[in-house]
């Protein structure tokens, strides 16, 4: 389950066109083992491809988050993923108040590529909206979670965001460590409603 979730995170924005179709296939119960073996091989190949591209990039994920957040004063990163659907980029979603911005940051130069997509919270699906609203009640920011995960997994982060698992919201950070991708789950501390202090 962890591996499927990890792979789904890497495929977050349909990044690996060649293998995304395989990754999205739901294997019916009782289906032959051959289908799952083919899926596993496709996942392994996609992970190797992601790691190979990621190792050559010059801009770390934390820097891409800073670049995206500077585009809109006071915004913070909701989620970020490394994509190799062409030149390697980080796809970053930042939020502030009712606004959501999505930008692609070139993973080698740190420049903004493509057109910025802007939406409002009202346009998000229910799950995304719940995660983004939850960010307002969390003391820790995604950038903090990335630092903790990189230390814990002894590697470099290439994706991160919030997920709901067993009714709890956790940060999930995918870290490239050696020849492997490691998934680090962190439960963020919540801000009490009475807590009016700012950090």
PDB file of C-alpha atoms in Angstrom, residues 16-139:
ATOM      1  CA  UNK A  16       5.174  10.318 -16.423  1.00  0.00           C
ATOM      2  CA  UNK A  17       2.988  10.028 -19.485  1.00  0.00           C
ATOM      3  CA  UNK A  18       4.569   6.792 -20.625  1.00  0.00           C
ATOM      4  CA  UNK A  19       3.781   4.881 -17.445  1.00  0.00           C
ATOM      5  CA  UNK A  20       0.820   6.797 -16.025  1.00  0.00           C
ATOM      6  CA  UNK A  21      -1.680   4.560 -17.805  1.00  0.00           C
ATOM      7  CA  UNK A  22      -0.164   1.511 -16.132  1.00  0.00           C
ATOM      8  CA  UNK A  23      -0.079   3.229 -12.750  1.00  0.00           C
ATOM      9  CA  UNK A  24      -3.762   4.149 -12.951  1.00  0.00           C
ATOM     10  CA  UNK A  25      -4.944   0.626 -13.747  1.00  0.00           C
ATOM     11  CA  UNK A  26      -6.981  -0.843 -10.914  1.00  0.00           C
ATOM     12  CA  UNK A  27      -6.317  -4.576 -10.798  1.00  0.00           C
ATOM     13  CA  UNK A  28      -9.573  -6.436 -10.106  1.00  0.00           C
ATOM     14  CA  UNK A  29      -9.548  -9.001  -7.300  1.00  0.00           C
ATOM     15  CA  UNK A  30      -8.502 -12.406  -8.586  1.00  0.00           C
ATOM     16  CA  UNK A  31      -6.659 -11.006 -11.618  1.00  0.00           C
ATOM     17  CA  UNK A  32      -3.527 -12.865 -12.633  1.00  0.00           C
ATOM     18  CA  UNK A  33      -0.201 -12.066 -10.993  1.00  0.00           C
ATOM     19  CA  UNK A  34       1.160 -11.155 -14.423  1.00  0.00           C
ATOM     20  CA  UNK A  35      -0.714  -7.835 -14.405  1.00  0.00           C
ATOM     21  CA  UNK A  36       0.697  -6.850 -11.028  1.00  0.00           C
ATOM     22  CA  UNK A  37       4.199  -7.940 -12.078  1.00  0.00           C
ATOM     23  CA  UNK A  38       3.946  -5.766 -15.199  1.00  0.00           C
ATOM     24  CA  UNK A  39       2.680  -2.907 -13.055  1.00  0.00           C
ATOM     25  CA  UNK A  40       5.548  -3.381 -10.567  1.00  0.00           C
ATOM     26  CA  UNK A  41       8.092  -3.388 -13.394  1.00  0.00           C
ATOM     27  CA  UNK A  42       6.552  -0.222 -14.861  1.00  0.00           C
ATOM     28  CA  UNK A  43       6.644   1.420 -11.425  1.00  0.00           C
ATOM     29  CA  UNK A  44      10.289   0.420 -10.903  1.00  0.00           C
ATOM     30  CA  UNK A  45      11.212   1.739 -14.370  1.00  0.00           C
ATOM     31  CA  UNK A  46       9.388   5.020 -13.716  1.00  0.00           C
ATOM     32  CA  UNK A  47      11.077   5.427 -10.321  1.00  0.00           C
ATOM     33  CA  UNK A  48      14.506   4.774 -11.891  1.00  0.00           C
ATOM     34  CA  UNK A  49      13.731   7.356 -14.569  1.00  0.00           C
ATOM     35  CA  UNK A  50      12.609   9.943 -11.978  1.00  0.00           C
ATOM     36  CA  UNK A  51      15.730   9.352  -9.852  1.00  0.00           C
ATOM     37  CA  UNK A  52      18.008   9.566 -12.887  1.00  0.00           C
ATOM     38  CA  UNK A  53      16.513  12.937 -13.929  1.00  0.00           C
ATOM     39  CA  UNK A  54      16.350  14.246 -10.357  1.00  0.00           C
ATOM     40  CA  UNK A  55      20.060  13.586  -9.690  1.00  0.00           C
ATOM     41  CA  UNK A  56      21.036  15.922 -12.545  1.00  0.00           C
ATOM     42  CA  UNK A  57      18.947  18.907 -11.381  1.00  0.00           C
ATOM     43  CA  UNK A  58      20.543  21.979  -9.839  1.00  0.00           C
ATOM     44  CA  UNK A  59      17.636  23.499  -7.901  1.00  0.00           C
ATOM     45  CA  UNK A  60      16.599  21.750  -4.659  1.00  0.00           C
ATOM     46  CA  UNK A  61      12.906  21.434  -3.854  1.00  0.00           C
ATOM     47  CA  UNK A  62      13.162  23.844  -0.891  1.00  0.00           C
ATOM     48  CA  UNK A  63      14.563  26.533  -3.226  1.00  0.00           C
ATOM     49  CA  UNK A  64      11.714  25.970  -5.722  1.00  0.00           C
ATOM     50  CA  UNK A  65       9.238  26.510  -2.869  1.00  0.00           C
ATOM     51  CA  UNK A  66      10.939  29.797  -1.926  1.00  0.00           C
ATOM     52  CA  UNK A  67      10.837  30.986  -5.554  1.00  0.00           C
ATOM     53  CA  UNK A  68       7.117  30.180  -5.868  1.00  0.00           C
ATOM     54  CA  UNK A  69       6.244  31.801  -2.526  1.00  0.00           C
ATOM     55  CA  UNK A  70       8.084  35.004  -3.495  1.00  0.00           C
ATOM     56  CA  UNK A  71       5.791  35.411  -6.521  1.00  0.00           C
ATOM     57  CA  UNK A  72       2.894  36.283  -4.166  1.00  0.00           C
ATOM     58  CA  UNK A  73       3.822  37.932  -0.848  1.00  0.00           C
ATOM     59  CA  UNK A  74       2.528  36.014   2.150  1.00  0.00           C
ATOM     60  CA  UNK A  75       1.675  32.869   0.190  1.00  0.00           C
ATOM     61  CA  UNK A  76       2.730  29.433   1.377  1.00  0.00           C
ATOM     62  CA  UNK A  77       3.274  26.174  -0.439  1.00  0.00           C
ATOM     63  CA  UNK A  78       0.368  23.726  -0.325  1.00  0.00           C
ATOM     64  CA  UNK A  79       2.032  21.011  -2.388  1.00  0.00           C
ATOM     65  CA  UNK A  80       4.919  20.444  -4.763  1.00  0.00           C
ATOM     66  CA  UNK A  81       5.965  17.678  -7.132  1.00  0.00           C
ATOM     67  CA  UNK A  82       8.915  16.970  -9.410  1.00  0.00           C
ATOM     68  CA  UNK A  83       7.874  16.350 -13.036  1.00  0.00           C
ATOM     69  CA  UNK A  84       9.779  15.051 -16.029  1.00  0.00           C
ATOM     70  CA  UNK A  85       7.156  15.402 -18.724  1.00  0.00           C
ATOM     71  CA  UNK A  86       9.705  17.340 -20.780  1.00  0.00           C
ATOM     72  CA  UNK A  87      12.436  19.456 -19.159  1.00  0.00           C
ATOM     73  CA  UNK A  88      12.414  18.697 -15.393  1.00  0.00           C
ATOM     74  CA  UNK A  89      10.283  21.118 -13.375  1.00  0.00           C
ATOM     75  CA  UNK A  90       8.763  21.454  -9.936  1.00  0.00           C
ATOM     76  CA  UNK A  91       5.002  21.991 -10.067  1.00  0.00           C
ATOM     77  CA  UNK A  92       4.223  24.170  -7.034  1.00  0.00           C
ATOM     78  CA  UNK A  93       0.828  25.202  -5.664  1.00  0.00           C
ATOM     79  CA  UNK A  94       0.882  28.165  -3.309  1.00  0.00           C
ATOM     80  CA  UNK A  95      -2.019  29.662  -1.380  1.00  0.00           C
ATOM     81  CA  UNK A  96      -2.901  32.922   0.336  1.00  0.00           C
ATOM     82  CA  UNK A  97      -6.377  33.695   1.663  1.00  0.00           C
ATOM     83  CA  UNK A  98      -8.826  32.631  -1.063  1.00  0.00           C
ATOM     84  CA  UNK A  99      -6.259  32.438  -3.866  1.00  0.00           C
ATOM     85  CA  UNK A 100      -4.413  29.402  -5.227  1.00  0.00           C
ATOM     86  CA  UNK A 101      -1.558  29.731  -7.715  1.00  0.00           C
ATOM     87  CA  UNK A 102       0.154  26.949  -9.626  1.00  0.00           C
ATOM     88  CA  UNK A 103       3.555  27.519 -11.173  1.00  0.00           C
ATOM     89  CA  UNK A 104       6.203  25.410 -12.857  1.00  0.00           C
ATOM     90  CA  UNK A 105       9.744  26.132 -11.682  1.00  0.00           C
ATOM     91  CA  UNK A 106      12.585  24.918 -13.911  1.00  0.00           C
ATOM     92  CA  UNK A 107      14.540  22.377 -11.828  1.00  0.00           C
ATOM     93  CA  UNK A 108      17.861  23.452 -13.393  1.00  0.00           C
ATOM     94  CA  UNK A 109      17.599  27.241 -13.611  1.00  0.00           C
ATOM     95  CA  UNK A 110      14.981  28.168 -10.994  1.00  0.00           C
ATOM     96  CA  UNK A 111      13.110  30.261 -13.556  1.00  0.00           C
ATOM     97  CA  UNK A 112       9.337  30.243 -13.954  1.00  0.00           C
ATOM     98  CA  UNK A 113       8.258  28.252 -17.019  1.00  0.00           C
ATOM     99  CA  UNK A 114       4.885  28.188 -18.703  1.00  0.00           C
ATOM    100  CA  UNK A 115       1.831  30.147 -17.680  1.00  0.00           C
ATOM    101  CA  UNK A 116       0.769  30.624 -14.071  1.00  0.00           C
ATOM    102  CA  UNK A 117      -2.594  29.050 -13.283  1.00  0.00           C
ATOM    103  CA  UNK A 118      -4.742  30.989 -10.822  1.00  0.00           C
ATOM    104  CA  UNK A 119      -7.878  29.748  -9.111  1.00  0.00           C
ATOM    105  CA  UNK A 120      -9.876  30.391  -5.987  1.00  0.00           C
ATOM    106  CA  UNK A 121     -10.613  28.007  -3.145  1.00  0.00           C
ATOM    107  CA  UNK A 122     -14.193  27.720  -4.470  1.00  0.00           C
ATOM    108  CA  UNK A 123     -12.882  26.047  -7.638  1.00  0.00           C
ATOM    109  CA  UNK A 124     -11.050  23.240  -5.819  1.00  0.00           C
ATOM    110  CA  UNK A 125     -12.479  19.779  -5.362  1.00  0.00           C
ATOM    111  CA  UNK A 126     -13.595  18.843  -1.862  1.00  0.00           C
ATOM    112  CA  UNK A 127     -10.479  16.881  -0.918  1.00  0.00           C
ATOM    113  CA  UNK A 128      -8.041  19.593  -2.066  1.00  0.00           C
ATOM    114  CA  UNK A 129     -10.115  22.257  -0.350  1.00  0.00           C
ATOM    115  CA  UNK A 130     -10.087  20.333   2.950  1.00  0.00           C
ATOM    116  CA  UNK A 131      -6.284  19.959   2.804  1.00  0.00           C
ATOM    117  CA  UNK A 132      -5.683  23.602   1.964  1.00  0.00           C
ATOM    118  CA  UNK A 133      -8.053  24.840   4.687  1.00  0.00           C
ATOM    119  CA  UNK A 134      -6.271  22.523   7.144  1.00  0.00           C
ATOM    120  CA  UNK A 135      -2.997  24.356   6.415  1.00  0.00           C
ATOM    121  CA  UNK A 136      -4.434  27.353   8.271  1.00  0.00           C
ATOM    122  CA  UNK A 137      -4.667  25.320  11.486  1.00  0.00           C
ATOM    123  CA  UNK A 138      -1.216  23.750  11.261  1.00  0.00           C
ATOM    124  CA  UNK A 139       1.766  25.338  12.984  1.00  0.00           C
TER     125      UNK A 139
END
